[in-house]
Amino acid sequence: MYKSKRFRGRPIFILTIVGATLLLLFYLVSPSSSSSKTQKRPPPAIGGTKSINHYQLNGLQSTWRSFESHERVLILTPIARFYDEYWNNLINLNYPHELIELGFILPRGREANSALLRLEEAVKRLQTGPKKNRFAKVTILRQDFDSPFSQSEKDRHALSGQKERRAAMARARNSLFTTTINAGISWILWLDADIVETPNTLVQDLAAHNKPIIVANCYQRYVDHGENKIRAYDFNSWQDSDTAAQMAKDMGDDDVIFEGYAEMATYRTLMAYQYVAGNDVHEEAQLDGVGATALLVKAEVHRDGAMFPSFPFYHLIESEGFAKMAKRLGYQSYGLPNYLVYHYNE
């Protein structure tokens, strides 16, 4: 039978198309050598064994040989005003700066904005200066609420505003340490922003006592008729009394005892008045309440759950409530009556 030339090559043509299609499909579904290599690599930034860190917190030391054992210290400071004297005293601490991390928290508000600018400038100068002076890490936080009180010394210490003021301070402290503490920290030093003079051995001096919580005695320098004098300043470090215990029993659930006010005569033994010039600076006293002007805490105390209550806790709040909470967790607080640090005098 005669077939037209037009149809003679059609079977070959069809076979060619089918073969090309099969080759294309094979290429698409088969992994190339380069894609196989890519699949074997872990994701560049997420996952993989290199992103897993292991820490043995049981082996973390907080000892009396903190300096020699290279134990890491976190110094925490709530700031509303920036004092050059505080900053200069801080950077003159002779504990190795490479073992110190700093954390600051500031409230909202115009005055705190000014303090933030000065703090940032000071940090930038230090951290870009000679390497031996730099701290291992610096963290600056802003609170999400305004400071509820004036920063004048008179307003800060008025009894009428103590509950609100101390509650706000407790919230700031809790935000600060929960945000900045990490697995390598052995000690936390709470150092108030208006502490302008301490021994440059402050960290190792306090750590040498190897106590879970230990606080220095806070005084203030002043001039009286041309004569330089000192006076007790912080009254939050104390030993409890029967009078205060009875006072607490008669209070409502939301009432708080504040120390150092004639309106609330507790007759507690105040560490501020136990200072004796010339006596041993390492003499210890057991305490039931502590101030946080210069307070050294083993990091395990905070890790075990001790915080600064912003609510009435056994009729105590903030640092005094912290001492009570720590004691309920099994940690005794101590103070050094003859070891002085000095508060700014307005």
mmCIF file of C-alpha atoms in Angstrom:
data_model
loop_
_atom_site.group_PDB
_atom_site.id
_atom_site.type_symbol
_atom_site.label_atom_id
_atom_site.label_comp_id
_atom_site.label_asym_id
_atom_site.label_seq_id
_atom_site.Cartn_x
_atom_site.Cartn_y
_atom_site.Cartn_z
ATOM 1 C CA MET A 1 0.000 0.000 0.000
ATOM 2 C CA TYR A 2 1.297 3.395 -0.752
ATOM 3 C CA LYS A 3 2.026 5.640 2.219
ATOM 4 C CA SER A 4 2.585 9.304 1.954
ATOM 5 C CA LYS A 5 6.053 10.600 2.904
ATOM 6 C CA ARG A 6 4.244 12.943 5.244
ATOM 7 C CA PHE A 7 3.560 10.049 7.690
ATOM 8 C CA ARG A 8 6.688 7.928 7.276
ATOM 9 C CA GLY A 9 8.727 9.657 10.012
ATOM 10 C CA ARG A 10 5.909 10.010 12.552
ATOM 11 C CA PRO A 11 6.775 6.905 14.685
ATOM 12 C CA ILE A 12 10.393 8.040 15.022
ATOM 13 C CA PHE A 13 9.237 11.539 15.844
ATOM 14 C CA ILE A 14 6.868 10.262 18.532
ATOM 15 C CA LEU A 15 9.559 8.015 20.024
ATOM 16 C CA THR A 16 11.949 10.963 20.172
ATOM 17 C CA ILE A 17 9.405 13.122 22.028
ATOM 18 C CA VAL A 18 8.600 10.351 24.524
ATOM 19 C CA GLY A 19 12.293 9.690 25.178
ATOM 20 C CA ALA A 20 13.059 13.367 25.761
ATOM 21 C CA THR A 21 10.131 13.625 28.153
ATOM 22 C CA LEU A 22 11.321 10.616 30.162
ATOM 23 C CA LEU A 23 14.843 12.036 30.382
ATOM 24 C CA LEU A 24 13.475 15.360 31.600
ATOM 25 C CA LEU A 25 11.355 13.669 34.274
ATOM 26 C CA PHE A 26 14.315 11.557 35.404
ATOM 27 C CA TYR A 27 16.441 14.689 35.752
ATOM 28 C CA LEU A 28 13.815 16.499 37.784
ATOM 29 C CA VAL A 29 13.157 13.719 40.282
ATOM 30 C CA SER A 30 16.746 12.496 40.676
ATOM 31 C CA PRO A 31 18.959 14.394 43.250
ATOM 32 C CA SER A 32 22.055 15.843 41.697
ATOM 33 C CA SER A 33 25.424 15.471 43.368
ATOM 34 C CA SER A 34 25.424 19.131 44.380
ATOM 35 C CA SER A 35 21.921 18.990 45.885
ATOM 36 C CA SER A 36 22.877 15.858 47.840
ATOM 37 C CA LYS A 37 25.739 17.733 49.405
ATOM 38 C CA THR A 38 23.483 20.608 50.307
ATOM 39 C CA GLN A 39 20.999 18.330 52.028
ATOM 40 C CA LYS A 40 23.720 16.897 54.263
ATOM 41 C CA ARG A 41 24.584 20.316 55.712
ATOM 42 C CA PRO A 42 22.756 21.460 58.886
ATOM 43 C CA PRO A 43 20.757 24.679 58.596
ATOM 44 C CA PRO A 44 23.219 27.575 58.718
ATOM 45 C CA ALA A 45 21.750 29.479 61.673
ATOM 46 C CA ILE A 46 19.035 27.363 63.264
ATOM 47 C CA GLY A 47 19.269 23.978 64.948
ATOM 48 C CA GLY A 48 22.100 21.503 64.814
ATOM 49 C CA THR A 49 24.210 20.221 67.675
ATOM 50 C CA LYS A 50 26.377 23.335 67.655
ATOM 51 C CA SER A 51 23.443 25.395 68.970
ATOM 52 C CA ILE A 52 23.102 23.263 72.136
ATOM 53 C CA ASN A 53 25.006 24.447 75.219
ATOM 54 C CA HIS A 54 25.483 22.374 78.365
ATOM 55 C CA TYR A 55 26.081 23.849 81.834
ATOM 56 C CA GLN A 56 26.768 22.039 85.111
ATOM 57 C CA LEU A 57 25.336 24.471 87.641
ATOM 58 C CA ASN A 58 26.088 22.070 90.490
ATOM 59 C CA GLY A 59 29.758 22.656 89.801
ATOM 60 C CA LEU A 60 29.456 26.457 89.773
ATOM 61 C CA GLN A 61 31.425 27.914 92.673
ATOM 62 C CA SER A 62 30.667 30.855 94.976
ATOM 63 C CA THR A 63 33.555 30.730 97.433
ATOM 64 C CA TRP A 64 35.623 32.896 99.746
ATOM 65 C CA ARG A 65 38.383 32.677 97.139
ATOM 66 C CA SER A 66 36.265 34.383 94.471
ATOM 67 C CA PHE A 67 39.199 36.442 93.182
ATOM 68 C CA GLU A 68 41.634 33.534 92.887
ATOM 69 C CA SER A 69 38.959 31.153 91.548
ATOM 70 C CA HIS A 70 37.977 33.580 88.777
ATOM 71 C CA GLU A 71 34.326 33.539 89.805
ATOM 72 C CA ARG A 72 32.085 35.722 87.665
ATOM 73 C CA VAL A 73 30.199 38.622 89.259
ATOM 74 C CA LEU A 74 27.094 40.413 88.035
ATOM 75 C CA ILE A 75 26.806 43.979 89.382
ATOM 76 C CA LEU A 76 23.238 45.273 89.195
ATOM 77 C CA THR A 77 22.086 48.856 89.659
ATOM 78 C CA PRO A 78 18.674 50.475 89.304
ATOM 79 C CA ILE A 79 19.293 54.048 88.109
ATOM 80 C CA ALA A 80 17.093 57.137 88.131
ATOM 81 C CA ARG A 81 19.938 59.678 88.392
ATOM 82 C CA PHE A 82 23.486 59.326 87.077
ATOM 83 C CA TYR A 83 26.287 60.292 89.461
ATOM 84 C CA ASP A 84 29.838 60.603 88.168
ATOM 85 C CA GLU A 85 31.091 59.589 91.618
ATOM 86 C CA TYR A 86 29.156 56.317 91.414
ATOM 87 C CA TRP A 87 30.554 55.548 87.963
ATOM 88 C CA ASN A 88 34.142 56.388 88.885
ATOM 89 C CA ASN A 89 33.892 54.257 92.021
ATOM 90 C CA LEU A 90 32.466 51.382 89.963
ATOM 91 C CA ILE A 91 35.242 51.351 87.374
ATOM 92 C CA ASN A 92 37.872 51.614 90.139
ATOM 93 C CA LEU A 93 36.797 48.295 91.675
ATOM 94 C CA ASN A 94 39.873 46.124 91.318
ATOM 95 C CA TYR A 95 38.090 42.800 90.874
ATOM 96 C CA PRO A 96 39.122 41.685 87.348
ATOM 97 C CA HIS A 97 36.825 43.524 84.955
ATOM 98 C CA GLU A 98 36.814 40.612 82.534
ATOM 99 C CA LEU A 99 34.985 38.649 85.268
ATOM 100 C CA ILE A 100 32.363 41.366 85.843
ATOM 101 C CA GLU A 101 29.105 41.881 83.972
ATOM 102 C CA LEU A 102 27.036 45.016 84.536
ATOM 103 C CA GLY A 103 23.282 45.452 84.445
ATOM 104 C CA PHE A 104 21.282 48.679 84.739
ATOM 105 C CA ILE A 105 17.582 49.451 84.702
ATOM 106 C CA LEU A 106 16.038 52.901 84.354
ATOM 107 C CA PRO A 107 12.411 54.040 84.687
ATOM 108 C CA ARG A 108 10.592 56.119 82.127
ATOM 109 C CA GLY A 109 10.568 59.883 82.549
ATOM 110 C CA ARG A 110 12.525 63.011 81.671
ATOM 111 C CA GLU A 111 15.073 62.748 84.473
ATOM 112 C CA ALA A 112 15.718 59.084 83.681
ATOM 113 C CA ASN A 113 16.134 59.948 79.993
ATOM 114 C CA SER A 114 18.932 62.313 80.946
ATOM 115 C CA ALA A 115 20.492 59.634 83.150
ATOM 116 C CA LEU A 116 20.289 57.154 80.274
ATOM 117 C CA LEU A 117 22.179 59.444 77.909
ATOM 118 C CA ARG A 118 24.957 59.977 80.437
ATOM 119 C CA LEU A 119 25.129 56.274 81.239
ATOM 120 C CA GLU A 120 25.345 55.309 77.570
ATOM 121 C CA GLU A 121 28.127 57.840 76.984
ATOM 122 C CA ALA A 122 30.078 56.545 79.985
ATOM 123 C CA VAL A 123 29.646 52.917 78.908
ATOM 124 C CA LYS A 124 30.727 53.690 75.340
ATOM 125 C CA ARG A 125 33.878 55.483 76.519
ATOM 126 C CA LEU A 126 34.812 52.633 78.811
ATOM 127 C CA GLN A 127 34.014 49.730 76.501
ATOM 128 C CA THR A 128 35.939 51.274 73.576
ATOM 129 C CA GLY A 129 38.889 52.254 75.761
ATOM 130 C CA PRO A 130 41.820 50.141 76.965
ATOM 131 C CA LYS A 131 40.872 46.464 76.985
ATOM 132 C CA LYS A 132 42.025 45.928 80.577
ATOM 133 C CA ASN A 133 39.388 48.403 81.806
ATOM 134 C CA ARG A 134 36.436 46.956 79.890
ATOM 135 C CA PHE A 135 33.753 44.876 81.553
ATOM 136 C CA ALA A 136 32.786 41.492 80.152
ATOM 137 C CA LYS A 137 29.247 42.609 79.321
ATOM 138 C CA VAL A 138 26.944 45.585 79.877
ATOM 139 C CA THR A 139 23.138 45.422 79.729
ATOM 140 C CA ILE A 140 20.876 48.476 79.951
ATOM 141 C CA LEU A 141 17.122 48.022 80.437
ATOM 142 C CA ARG A 142 14.203 50.464 80.443
ATOM 143 C CA GLN A 143 11.203 49.833 82.670
ATOM 144 C CA ASP A 144 7.780 49.751 81.073
ATOM 145 C CA PHE A 145 6.364 51.967 83.831
ATOM 146 C CA ASP A 146 7.107 55.416 85.229
ATOM 147 C CA SER A 147 8.804 56.001 88.539
ATOM 148 C CA PRO A 148 5.948 56.794 90.974
ATOM 149 C CA PHE A 149 8.016 59.108 93.170
ATOM 150 C CA SER A 150 10.222 62.165 93.082
ATOM 151 C CA GLN A 151 13.970 61.577 93.171
ATOM 152 C CA SER A 152 14.633 64.221 95.845
ATOM 153 C CA GLU A 153 16.013 62.701 99.030
ATOM 154 C CA LYS A 154 13.185 64.187 101.105
ATOM 155 C CA ASP A 155 10.431 62.702 98.915
ATOM 156 C CA ARG A 156 12.139 59.328 98.595
ATOM 157 C CA HIS A 157 12.152 58.857 102.357
ATOM 158 C CA ALA A 158 8.697 60.190 103.222
ATOM 159 C CA LEU A 159 6.763 57.473 105.062
ATOM 160 C CA SER A 160 3.560 58.189 103.118
ATOM 161 C CA GLY A 161 5.115 57.051 99.843
ATOM 162 C CA GLN A 162 7.202 54.137 101.055
ATOM 163 C CA LYS A 163 4.884 51.306 100.058
ATOM 164 C CA GLU A 164 4.452 52.525 96.479
ATOM 165 C CA ARG A 165 8.109 53.517 96.108
ATOM 166 C CA ARG A 166 9.511 50.273 97.484
ATOM 167 C CA ALA A 167 7.074 48.198 95.411
ATOM 168 C CA ALA A 168 8.252 49.940 92.240
ATOM 169 C CA MET A 169 11.872 49.388 93.241
ATOM 170 C CA ALA A 170 11.181 45.696 93.857
ATOM 171 C CA ARG A 171 9.655 45.320 90.394
ATOM 172 C CA ALA A 172 12.693 46.998 88.855
ATOM 173 C CA ARG A 173 15.135 44.758 90.750
ATOM 174 C CA ASN A 174 13.255 41.595 89.783
ATOM 175 C CA SER A 175 13.176 42.586 86.114
ATOM 176 C CA LEU A 176 16.877 43.369 86.245
ATOM 177 C CA PHE A 177 18.209 40.152 87.748
ATOM 178 C CA THR A 178 15.836 37.790 85.900
ATOM 179 C CA THR A 179 16.871 39.369 82.597
ATOM 180 C CA THR A 180 20.637 39.528 83.149
ATOM 181 C CA ILE A 181 21.565 36.461 85.208
ATOM 182 C CA ASN A 182 23.157 33.676 83.166
ATOM 183 C CA ALA A 183 24.637 30.250 83.742
ATOM 184 C CA GLY A 184 28.169 31.527 84.368
ATOM 185 C CA ILE A 185 27.385 33.953 87.204
ATOM 186 C CA SER A 186 28.515 33.012 90.728
ATOM 187 C CA TRP A 187 27.756 36.234 92.615
ATOM 188 C CA ILE A 188 25.368 39.174 92.284
ATOM 189 C CA LEU A 189 26.347 42.512 93.794
ATOM 190 C CA TRP A 190 23.471 44.934 94.231
ATOM 191 C CA LEU A 191 25.026 48.402 94.224
ATOM 192 C CA ASP A 192 22.765 51.440 94.391
ATOM 193 C CA ALA A 193 23.347 54.294 91.947
ATOM 194 C CA ASP A 194 23.878 56.780 94.775
ATOM 195 C CA ILE A 195 26.663 54.793 96.451
ATOM 196 C CA VAL A 196 29.614 56.990 95.609
ATOM 197 C CA GLU A 197 32.417 55.604 97.773
ATOM 198 C CA THR A 198 33.439 52.051 98.617
ATOM 199 C CA PRO A 199 36.744 50.261 99.136
ATOM 200 C CA ASN A 200 38.029 49.212 95.703
ATOM 201 C CA THR A 201 38.175 45.666 97.095
ATOM 202 C CA LEU A 202 34.421 45.670 97.779
ATOM 203 C CA VAL A 203 33.612 42.505 95.808
ATOM 204 C CA GLN A 204 36.328 40.279 97.216
ATOM 205 C CA ASP A 205 35.938 41.730 100.726
ATOM 206 C CA LEU A 206 32.278 40.741 100.888
ATOM 207 C CA ALA A 207 32.796 37.421 99.093
ATOM 208 C CA ALA A 208 35.593 36.498 101.526
ATOM 209 C CA HIS A 209 32.923 35.871 104.176
ATOM 210 C CA ASN A 210 31.417 33.143 101.977
ATOM 211 C CA LYS A 211 27.865 33.963 103.102
ATOM 212 C CA PRO A 212 24.788 33.476 100.904
ATOM 213 C CA ILE A 213 23.743 37.092 101.602
ATOM 214 C CA ILE A 214 25.941 39.805 103.079
ATOM 215 C CA VAL A 215 25.551 43.581 103.219
ATOM 216 C CA ALA A 216 27.875 46.481 104.009
ATOM 217 C CA ASN A 217 26.904 49.281 106.398
ATOM 218 C CA CYS A 218 25.799 52.375 104.485
ATOM 219 C CA TYR A 219 26.777 55.779 105.879
ATOM 220 C CA GLN A 220 26.870 59.338 104.549
ATOM 221 C CA ARG A 221 29.565 61.996 104.744
ATOM 222 C CA TYR A 222 28.571 65.552 105.692
ATOM 223 C CA VAL A 223 30.088 68.778 106.994
ATOM 224 C CA ASP A 224 29.000 70.250 110.326
ATOM 225 C CA HIS A 225 30.365 73.692 111.186
ATOM 226 C CA GLY A 226 33.349 73.112 108.961
ATOM 227 C CA GLU A 227 34.084 69.674 110.415
ATOM 228 C CA ASN A 228 33.879 66.518 108.298
ATOM 229 C CA LYS A 229 31.609 63.918 109.874
ATOM 230 C CA ILE A 230 29.745 60.733 109.003
ATOM 231 C CA ARG A 231 26.253 59.552 109.916
ATOM 232 C CA ALA A 232 24.167 56.408 109.555
ATOM 233 C CA TYR A 233 22.094 56.342 106.388
ATOM 234 C CA ASP A 234 20.498 52.973 105.564
ATOM 235 C CA PHE A 235 18.216 51.511 108.263
ATOM 236 C CA ASN A 236 16.965 48.496 106.302
ATOM 237 C CA SER A 237 19.552 46.102 107.783
ATOM 238 C CA TRP A 238 18.321 44.906 111.165
ATOM 239 C CA GLN A 239 17.738 42.151 113.699
ATOM 240 C CA ASP A 240 14.093 41.622 114.553
ATOM 241 C CA SER A 241 12.451 42.451 117.875
ATOM 242 C CA ASP A 242 9.493 41.187 119.885
ATOM 243 C CA THR A 243 7.861 44.596 119.453
ATOM 244 C CA ALA A 244 8.024 44.357 115.649
ATOM 245 C CA ALA A 245 6.742 40.776 115.725
ATOM 246 C CA GLN A 246 3.733 41.836 117.799
ATOM 247 C CA MET A 247 3.190 44.837 115.553
ATOM 248 C CA ALA A 248 3.022 42.502 112.552
ATOM 249 C CA LYS A 249 0.459 40.255 114.277
ATOM 250 C CA ASP A 250 -1.862 43.225 114.812
ATOM 251 C CA MET A 251 -1.605 44.441 111.198
ATOM 252 C CA GLY A 252 -3.878 43.826 108.245
ATOM 253 C CA ASP A 253 -2.698 41.537 105.452
ATOM 254 C CA ASP A 254 -1.638 44.421 103.191
ATOM 255 C CA ASP A 255 0.149 46.486 105.836
ATOM 256 C CA VAL A 256 3.939 46.872 105.775
ATOM 257 C CA ILE A 257 6.435 47.764 108.511
ATOM 258 C CA PHE A 258 9.000 50.369 107.455
ATOM 259 C CA GLU A 259 12.118 50.830 109.516
ATOM 260 C CA GLY A 260 13.601 54.113 110.696
ATOM 261 C CA TYR A 261 10.400 56.079 111.340
ATOM 262 C CA ALA A 262 9.255 57.436 114.714
ATOM 263 C CA GLU A 263 5.670 56.655 113.701
ATOM 264 C CA MET A 264 6.635 52.971 113.616
ATOM 265 C CA ALA A 265 8.833 52.372 116.632
ATOM 266 C CA THR A 266 9.888 48.732 116.155
ATOM 267 C CA TYR A 267 12.842 48.671 118.591
ATOM 268 C CA ARG A 268 14.713 46.414 116.201
ATOM 269 C CA THR A 269 18.498 46.294 116.465
ATOM 270 C CA LEU A 270 19.688 48.402 113.536
ATOM 271 C CA MET A 271 23.059 47.550 112.010
ATOM 272 C CA ALA A 272 23.492 51.233 111.162
ATOM 273 C CA TYR A 273 23.994 51.951 114.871
ATOM 274 C CA GLN A 274 26.309 48.996 115.516
ATOM 275 C CA TYR A 275 29.267 50.667 113.816
ATOM 276 C CA VAL A 276 32.269 51.201 116.091
ATOM 277 C CA ALA A 277 35.150 53.190 114.636
ATOM 278 C CA GLY A 278 38.404 51.256 114.721
ATOM 279 C CA ASN A 279 36.792 47.857 115.265
ATOM 280 C CA ASP A 280 37.330 44.887 112.969
ATOM 281 C CA VAL A 281 35.748 45.653 109.578
ATOM 282 C CA HIS A 282 35.082 41.926 109.068
ATOM 283 C CA GLU A 283 33.033 41.506 112.231
ATOM 284 C CA GLU A 284 29.749 39.782 111.247
ATOM 285 C CA ALA A 285 26.194 40.164 112.487
ATOM 286 C CA GLN A 286 23.234 37.920 111.667
ATOM 287 C CA LEU A 287 20.359 39.896 110.149
ATOM 288 C CA ASP A 288 16.644 39.431 109.583
ATOM 289 C CA GLY A 289 16.306 42.325 107.161
ATOM 290 C CA VAL A 290 18.804 43.773 104.669
ATOM 291 C CA GLY A 291 19.211 46.919 102.659
ATOM 292 C CA ALA A 292 20.405 46.692 99.065
ATOM 293 C CA THR A 293 22.777 49.647 98.902
ATOM 294 C CA ALA A 294 25.807 47.299 98.712
ATOM 295 C CA LEU A 295 24.469 43.755 98.974
ATOM 296 C CA LEU A 296 26.357 40.665 97.783
ATOM 297 C CA VAL A 297 24.252 37.573 97.053
ATOM 298 C CA LYS A 298 25.310 34.125 95.930
ATOM 299 C CA ALA A 299 23.638 33.596 92.571
ATOM 300 C CA GLU A 300 22.144 30.309 93.765
ATOM 301 C CA VAL A 301 19.949 32.256 96.195
ATOM 302 C CA HIS A 302 18.229 34.030 93.322
ATOM 303 C CA ARG A 303 18.207 30.868 91.208
ATOM 304 C CA ASP A 304 16.417 29.035 94.022
ATOM 305 C CA GLY A 305 13.606 31.586 93.831
ATOM 306 C CA ALA A 306 14.407 34.397 96.275
ATOM 307 C CA MET A 307 13.202 37.688 94.819
ATOM 308 C CA PHE A 308 12.259 41.171 95.978
ATOM 309 C CA PRO A 309 8.557 41.068 96.843
ATOM 310 C CA SER A 310 6.641 44.026 95.452
ATOM 311 C CA PHE A 311 3.763 43.042 97.735
ATOM 312 C CA PRO A 312 3.545 42.688 101.537
ATOM 313 C CA PHE A 313 5.426 39.501 102.421
ATOM 314 C CA TYR A 314 5.142 38.832 106.164
ATOM 315 C CA HIS A 315 4.564 42.613 106.373
ATOM 316 C CA LEU A 316 7.857 43.293 104.639
ATOM 317 C CA ILE A 317 8.625 44.509 101.124
ATOM 318 C CA GLU A 318 11.536 44.831 98.668
ATOM 319 C CA SER A 319 15.009 44.144 100.152
ATOM 320 C CA GLU A 320 13.732 43.419 103.664
ATOM 321 C CA GLY A 321 11.159 41.063 102.150
ATOM 322 C CA PHE A 322 13.960 39.489 100.118
ATOM 323 C CA ALA A 323 15.845 38.596 103.319
ATOM 324 C CA LYS A 324 12.683 37.026 104.737
ATOM 325 C CA MET A 325 12.010 35.041 101.564
ATOM 326 C CA ALA A 326 15.622 33.865 101.394
ATOM 327 C CA LYS A 327 15.433 32.720 105.009
ATOM 328 C CA ARG A 328 12.319 30.675 104.222
ATOM 329 C CA LEU A 329 14.423 29.027 101.502
ATOM 330 C CA GLY A 330 17.166 28.241 104.028
ATOM 331 C CA TYR A 331 19.555 31.154 103.439
ATOM 332 C CA GLN A 332 20.683 33.306 106.387
ATOM 333 C CA SER A 333 21.540 36.982 105.852
ATOM 334 C CA TYR A 334 24.569 38.696 107.404
ATOM 335 C CA GLY A 335 25.911 42.203 107.720
ATOM 336 C CA LEU A 336 29.235 43.905 108.399
ATOM 337 C CA PRO A 337 28.607 46.720 110.930
ATOM 338 C CA ASN A 338 32.112 48.180 110.654
ATOM 339 C CA TYR A 339 32.551 47.904 106.894
ATOM 340 C CA LEU A 340 31.337 51.230 105.509
ATOM 341 C CA VAL A 341 30.212 52.393 102.083
ATOM 342 C CA TYR A 342 29.011 55.936 101.527
ATOM 343 C CA HIS A 343 25.830 57.363 100.046
ATOM 344 C CA TYR A 344 25.687 60.537 97.978
ATOM 345 C CA ASN A 345 24.839 63.614 100.070
ATOM 346 C CA GLU A 346 22.448 66.009 98.356
#
